[in-house]
Amino acid sequence: MLRTHTCGELRIEHVSQEVTLCGWVARIRDKGGMMWIDLRDRYGITQLILEEGITSPELLKKARALNRECVIQARGMVAERLSKNDKIATGDIEIKVNEITLLNAAKLPPFLIEDETDGGDDLRMKYRYLDLRRDIVRKNLELRHQMAIEIRNYLNSLNFIEVETPVLIKSTPEGARDFVVPSRMNPGQFYALPQSPQTFKQLLMVSGFDRYFQIVKCFRDEDLRADRQPEFTQIDCEMSFVTQDDILQTFEGLIRHLFKKIKNIELPPFQRMTYEDAMTYYGTDKPDIRFEMKFTNLTNIAKGKGFQIFDQAEVILGICAKGCANYTRKQLDELTEWVKRPQIGAKGMVYVRCEADGTFKSSVDKFYSQDDLKTWVEAMHAAPGDLLLILSGKDSDTRKQLSELRLEMGSRLGLRNKNHYSAHWVVDFPLLEWNEEEKRWFAMHHPFTSPKPEDIELLSTAPGKVRANAYDMVINGVEVGGGSIRIHNKELQALMFKTLGFSDEEARAQFSFIMDAFEYGAPPHGGLAFGFDRLCALFGGSDSIRDFIAFPKNNAGRDVMIDSPSFISEAQLKELNIKIDLQ
Amino acid sequence: MLRTHTCGELRIEHVSQEVTLCGWVARIRDKGGMMWIDLRDRYGITQLILEEGITSPELLKKARALNRECVIQARGMVAERLSKNDKIATGDIEIKVNEITLLNAAKLPPFLIEDETDGGDDLRMKYRYLDLRRDIVRKNLELRHQMAIEIRNYLNSLNFIEVETPVLIKSTPEGARDFVVPSRMNPGQFYALPQSPQTFKQLLMVSGFDRYFQIVKCFRDEDLRADRQPEFTQIDCEMSFVTQDDILQTFEGLIRHLFKKIKNIELPPFQRMTYEDAMTYYGTDKPDIRFEMKFTNLTNIAKGKGFQIFDQAEVILGICAKGCANYTRKQLDELTEWVKRPQIGAKGMVYVRCEADGTFKSSVDKFYSQDDLKTWVEAMHAAPGDLLLILSGKDSDTRKQLSELRLEMGSRLGLRNKNHYSAHWVVDFPLLEWNEEEKRWFAMHHPFTSPKPEDIELLSTAPGKVRANAYDMVINGVEVGGGSIRIHNKELQALMFKTLGFSDEEARAQFSFIMDAFEYGAPPHGGLAFGFDRLCALFGGSDSIRDFIAFPKNNAGRDVMIDSPSFISEAQLKELNIKIDLQ
């Protein structure tokens, strides 16, 4: 090794030892007579000291020629510091340097390698290898590594086997858009990159593997919204001979294990909420339940008083913001503007202030008497000092809008502390959703999801009412994972494909291998997948998965560091039997 | 859970317990009055017993309707067996069944789900999910899982961080052929799948990550020879601030750890052999040193006696097969035919039998006296009873041929026991190799490999003589991994690109990001990668990596189970801005 110690490990007990360190010059302070160099590596920072009269003139000259981010090897004696620094682990000591070797010079980096950097997003992505030098970015990847270890330990202890499934698979039209790979050896044909190892893990269950997992890259060629990546990592899991409850218990256990090991937080057992309740009380299938502020349906009591907007609304829903009656007119106007932004899309907002004296002040006093408003206040269990915020309109739109407003109010009221975690399950998702464009039913989860046995007969009469044995895990309003009990019966699978509008031929062309597999003894099975990037971001207290991916792509799917994708040669295209065809 | 126990865990101490098992019907023996069912799952086999007079007629009827490979749930009482079976772990007990639930029916599988199956390769690949039910196949994947755990444990304990590098990267013309992925969002442009994360791991070193590893899928679009796969898995590793010796020590440690943990074998410290010695004494850069049988160069002593073939040969090389002087003329003829097969390509073979009486009998007695032959025998340290086998011709051809013959003789003499492991390093590989077709030098390892400092000046004068700080790990004649100390200096990297015939523009177009990175403080670093599939096969005592991959592809790169690659729709092609162009 070119070093005897790292820059993070020397302590007071090492004093008087001769050591050799390697690292990057993080900072130089030159006071003429004395000179300090902060030497940085992945493990920490150690202070080097050089002193005129003690240090040789040659060495001083060499040290003065160094600049930030060059790589050096420094040899010297560990000494106790006169003025200690309790902000860093090595703050009790410094190294009296007697030899420095420049291992590699460095140009001045285009931005500061500090937690608070002066580099913008684009610049930091182009020089991602420098961005990764920053403590806070490196720590994200260290967290990711640690989480992967704990995940594997936990699942391994429960007899799960990690099996690598193929990356070069087959394109299927159901689901999101595939990335495809032309096959040179099979001209005109293509592999596809997996959106998930779904069918393979089900085949592994048919094989008897019983408990499978994989931390695995998946791919989706979608138009990238903020914080989506064309390649992302899943913790993919599947179990046989289990009920839905077994799966929820097992993976609730995984997440609680992670919280305990990584953050030393004991999470309580997870609540389970039906999809219907989630939509009713929070207007979303991934409610943030760190705070209450549930929806109250005022439709029946608020109609018929001549207020056109309510009278014509399909639904009237409200939330109660505790202690916000003191919101000024200006604040309320601003909030109204907030819900009217195109991202939210509400037409307007009605408020009721519950004054301290027991009276009510609303934006619709013209239409509603104090007694009318009292019925609202009572329905919403509001108290003097509270503020009611009410939206109305089409059911699904209003729920979405009020859900956003609820989250916004939660944030404004400080009810969404990043260091407070609230995890729960949402269960009983609908099996199907209607696609108005294609005029057919789509699987809400995927075509292998099992309907609840008691709902199977609805498949032919009221497909929209069929509930699935499907579940999502939600933490702090973020869907971190989801899954389902699968269909393991060939007839039911065929019925499902039929409901989705597949002809027998289409179903066979796409899924014959799994339909065949179901004929040779498929066990009852189910599973789920966690978004690993998202889970890391959540544990790291960040909203952005990009911070937890070593080399992410931008919103155009480009890696600006390596400048990819890029053009390839005519010879390559020819070998692959394809041509560029720009419309 | 649908079961209380697995089919592998019940023992004598469970007798009288009421249990529920789930699994596949592996075998049914029906003797009329008594009926036994072997129930199988991943963990083992448990015997179920049903008895007329005790078992209800309904249950007996149900049991008689079962067939092989159907999935059942069986409830019953654990009982001690009358005739125990010491071949299985549950052989002391059986289950007196009182309830059976058919969880899923099964068609008769197309081949026997037994270690000794009647299914051919093609059939087993088409129904891989059934093949994976066989004990010996499943155990291979369990071994792979266990090895991955031990690898991660070991590297994690040494502060290595696993970092996921991207799969959608950039095509580079150097090296093997890339798989490419058309980018819909960047029309006419392509991603490439990584042949290895080489540049990314070097960038991580520049980032200060210091010790990186990743168990990662890599891709090569090569014409598949037997036992190559278009996607394969590497254990990819890199370290900073190290010498070559540190890397060899660290990863020798990894492999010794694996042998200890997985096979309970204590390997001795690994020998190190130079590439030159490997070629001189074994004619290959991956010698199997489980046995000696080194080459002896007879060129100087065997020429000039009028034997045209030797006289015209560039080189005359021999091996000594201990104790084989009793080979019959027929055996020797057969061996001669063996080396003359097109796969080996020798023109002929000369032998010398060292008879028990001290005389020699050779196939070239016409040209060589007993005294002549004695000089050969002495050069080869042969003793009475030994057999000399001698090939001649062009140097490189002859070495390859004799290397094959040596391995063949090793096998015939039982010197290549699969359960005996001999591991060593081959070091000091040449940096470059001449490509006659393209009339230029190619990097033997890759363009980032560092020349030995003392050889750098040869780069301009005698590039073929430059040795690299490159090394391979060889176990039992199999190259399981290899790597190098990298160039970390921009000027040396530029010189290397120049030597490889890249113009500055070409080098920048391909590698500007890594050349730039080298300007911002790159530490000295190096690493290596193991072929994980190959390593698993070696530990599993198999020559075929395919047995250790859950869903492998065939030699045409096809997954015959899912029938991939396949044609994709016109709409997909159009969206991707490409056209099929079959020549």
JSON list of N, CA, C and O in Angstrom, two decimals, chain A residues 31 85 91 93 106 121 168 237 305 325 327 343 351 364 368 475:
[
{"chain": "A", "resi": 31, "resn": "LYS", "atom": "N", "xyz": [0.67, 30.66, 6.34]},
{"chain": "A", "resi": 31, "resn": "LYS", "atom": "CA", "xyz": [0.84, 31.88, 7.13]},
{"chain": "A", "resi": 31, "resn": "LYS", "atom": "C", "xyz": [2.30, 32.32, 7.13]},
{"chain": "A", "resi": 31, "resn": "LYS", "atom": "O", "xyz": [2.76, 32.95, 8.08]},
{"chain": "A", "resi": 85, "resn": "ASN", "atom": "N", "xyz": [-9.56, 20.39, 16.97]},
{"chain": "A", "resi": 85, "resn": "ASN", "atom": "CA", "xyz": [-10.74, 20.64, 16.17]},
{"chain": "A", "resi": 85, "resn": "ASN", "atom": "C", "xyz": [-11.74, 19.52, 16.45]},
{"chain": "A", "resi": 85, "resn": "ASN", "atom": "O", "xyz": [-11.55, 18.39, 16.01]},
{"chain": "A", "resi": 91, "resn": "GLY", "atom": "N", "xyz": [-9.37, 15.40, 14.68]},
{"chain": "A", "resi": 91, "resn": "GLY", "atom": "CA", "xyz": [-9.08, 16.78, 15.11]},
{"chain": "A", "resi": 91, "resn": "GLY", "atom": "C", "xyz": [-8.12, 16.93, 16.27]},
{"chain": "A", "resi": 91, "resn": "GLY", "atom": "O", "xyz": [-7.68, 18.04, 16.58]},
{"chain": "A", "resi": 93, "resn": "ILE", "atom": "N", "xyz": [-5.15, 15.52, 16.32]},
{"chain": "A", "resi": 93, "resn": "ILE", "atom": "CA", "xyz": [-3.76, 15.33, 15.90]},
{"chain": "A", "resi": 93, "resn": "ILE", "atom": "C", "xyz": [-3.48, 16.08, 14.59]},
{"chain": "A", "resi": 93, "resn": "ILE", "atom": "O", "xyz": [-4.38, 16.57, 13.92]},
{"chain": "A", "resi": 106, "resn": "ALA", "atom": "N", "xyz": [-3.20, 18.39, -10.43]},
{"chain": "A", "resi": 106, "resn": "ALA", "atom": "CA", "xyz": [-4.61, 18.61, -10.72]},
{"chain": "A", "resi": 106, "resn": "ALA", "atom": "C", "xyz": [-4.82, 20.03, -11.21]},
{"chain": "A", "resi": 106, "resn": "ALA", "atom": "O", "xyz": [-4.27, 20.98, -10.66]},
{"chain": "A", "resi": 121, "resn": "ASP", "atom": "N", "xyz": [-26.16, 22.39, -11.38]},
{"chain": "A", "resi": 121, "resn": "ASP", "atom": "CA", "xyz": [-26.50, 21.01, -11.72]},
{"chain": "A", "resi": 121, "resn": "ASP", "atom": "C", "xyz": [-25.78, 20.50, -12.96]},
{"chain": "A", "resi": 121, "resn": "ASP", "atom": "O", "xyz": [-25.20, 19.42, -12.96]},
{"chain": "A", "resi": 168, "resn": "LEU", "atom": "N", "xyz": [-31.10, -9.46, -21.41]},
{"chain": "A", "resi": 168, "resn": "LEU", "atom": "CA", "xyz": [-31.53, -9.49, -22.81]},
{"chain": "A", "resi": 168, "resn": "LEU", "atom": "C", "xyz": [-32.73, -10.41, -22.90]},
{"chain": "A", "resi": 168, "resn": "LEU", "atom": "O", "xyz": [-32.60, -11.64, -22.93]},
{"chain": "A", "resi": 237, "resn": "CYS", "atom": "N", "xyz": [-38.72, -9.30, -5.38]},
{"chain": "A", "resi": 237, "resn": "CYS", "atom": "CA", "xyz": [-38.90, -10.42, -4.45]},
{"chain": "A", "resi": 237, "resn": "CYS", "atom": "C", "xyz": [-40.12, -11.27, -4.82]},
{"chain": "A", "resi": 237, "resn": "CYS", "atom": "O", "xyz": [-41.10, -10.74, -5.35]},
{"chain": "A", "resi": 305, "resn": "LYS", "atom": "N", "xyz": [-77.88, 25.69, -1.57]},
{"chain": "A", "resi": 305, "resn": "LYS", "atom": "CA", "xyz": [-78.05, 27.00, -0.93]},
{"chain": "A", "resi": 305, "resn": "LYS", "atom": "C", "xyz": [-77.83, 28.12, -1.94]},
{"chain": "A", "resi": 305, "resn": "LYS", "atom": "O", "xyz": [-77.54, 29.26, -1.57]},
{"chain": "A", "resi": 325, "resn": "ALA", "atom": "N", "xyz": [-56.85, 29.65, 11.68]},
{"chain": "A", "resi": 325, "resn": "ALA", "atom": "CA", "xyz": [-57.88, 30.68, 11.51]},
{"chain": "A", "resi": 325, "resn": "ALA", "atom": "C", "xyz": [-57.26, 32.08, 11.42]},
{"chain": "A", "resi": 325, "resn": "ALA", "atom": "O", "xyz": [-57.89, 33.02, 10.93]},
{"chain": "A", "resi": 327, "resn": "TYR", "atom": "N", "xyz": [-55.00, 32.93, 9.51]},
{"chain": "A", "resi": 327, "resn": "TYR", "atom": "CA", "xyz": [-54.49, 33.21, 8.16]},
{"chain": "A", "resi": 327, "resn": "TYR", "atom": "C", "xyz": [-55.08, 34.53, 7.69]},
{"chain": "A", "resi": 327, "resn": "TYR", "atom": "O", "xyz": [-56.30, 34.74, 7.78]},
{"chain": "A", "resi": 343, "resn": "GLN", "atom": "N", "xyz": [-50.43, 23.19, -12.39]},
{"chain": "A", "resi": 343, "resn": "GLN", "atom": "CA", "xyz": [-49.98, 21.91, -11.83]},
{"chain": "A", "resi": 343, "resn": "GLN", "atom": "C", "xyz": [-51.04, 21.31, -10.91]},
{"chain": "A", "resi": 343, "resn": "GLN", "atom": "O", "xyz": [-51.10, 20.09, -10.73]},
{"chain": "A", "resi": 351, "resn": "TYR", "atom": "N", "xyz": [-62.96, 28.98, 1.85]},
{"chain": "A", "resi": 351, "resn": "TYR", "atom": "CA", "xyz": [-62.42, 28.78, 3.19]},
{"chain": "A", "resi": 351, "resn": "TYR", "atom": "C", "xyz": [-63.45, 29.16, 4.23]},
{"chain": "A", "resi": 351, "resn": "TYR", "atom": "O", "xyz": [-64.38, 29.92, 3.96]},
{"chain": "A", "resi": 364, "resn": "VAL", "atom": "N", "xyz": [-67.76, 32.39, 1.47]},
{"chain": "A", "resi": 364, "resn": "VAL", "atom": "CA", "xyz": [-69.08, 32.23, 0.83]},
{"chain": "A", "resi": 364, "resn": "VAL", "atom": "C", "xyz": [-70.20, 32.64, 1.80]},
{"chain": "A", "resi": 364, "resn": "VAL", "atom": "O", "xyz": [-71.28, 32.06, 1.80]},
{"chain": "A", "resi": 368, "resn": "TYR", "atom": "N", "xyz": [-74.13, 31.21, 2.66]},
{"chain": "A", "resi": 368, "resn": "TYR", "atom": "CA", "xyz": [-74.29, 30.30, 3.79]},
{"chain": "A", "resi": 368, "resn": "TYR", "atom": "C", "xyz": [-74.38, 31.06, 5.10]},
{"chain": "A", "resi": 368, "resn": "TYR", "atom": "O", "xyz": [-73.57, 31.95, 5.38]},
{"chain": "A", "resi": 475, "resn": "ILE", "atom": "N", "xyz": [-44.33, 5.14, 2.43]},
{"chain": "A", "resi": 475, "resn": "ILE", "atom": "CA", "xyz": [-43.65, 5.76, 3.56]},
{"chain": "A", "resi": 475, "resn": "ILE", "atom": "C", "xyz": [-43.62, 7.26, 3.31]},
{"chain": "A", "resi": 475, "resn": "ILE", "atom": "O", "xyz": [-43.15, 7.72, 2.26]}
]
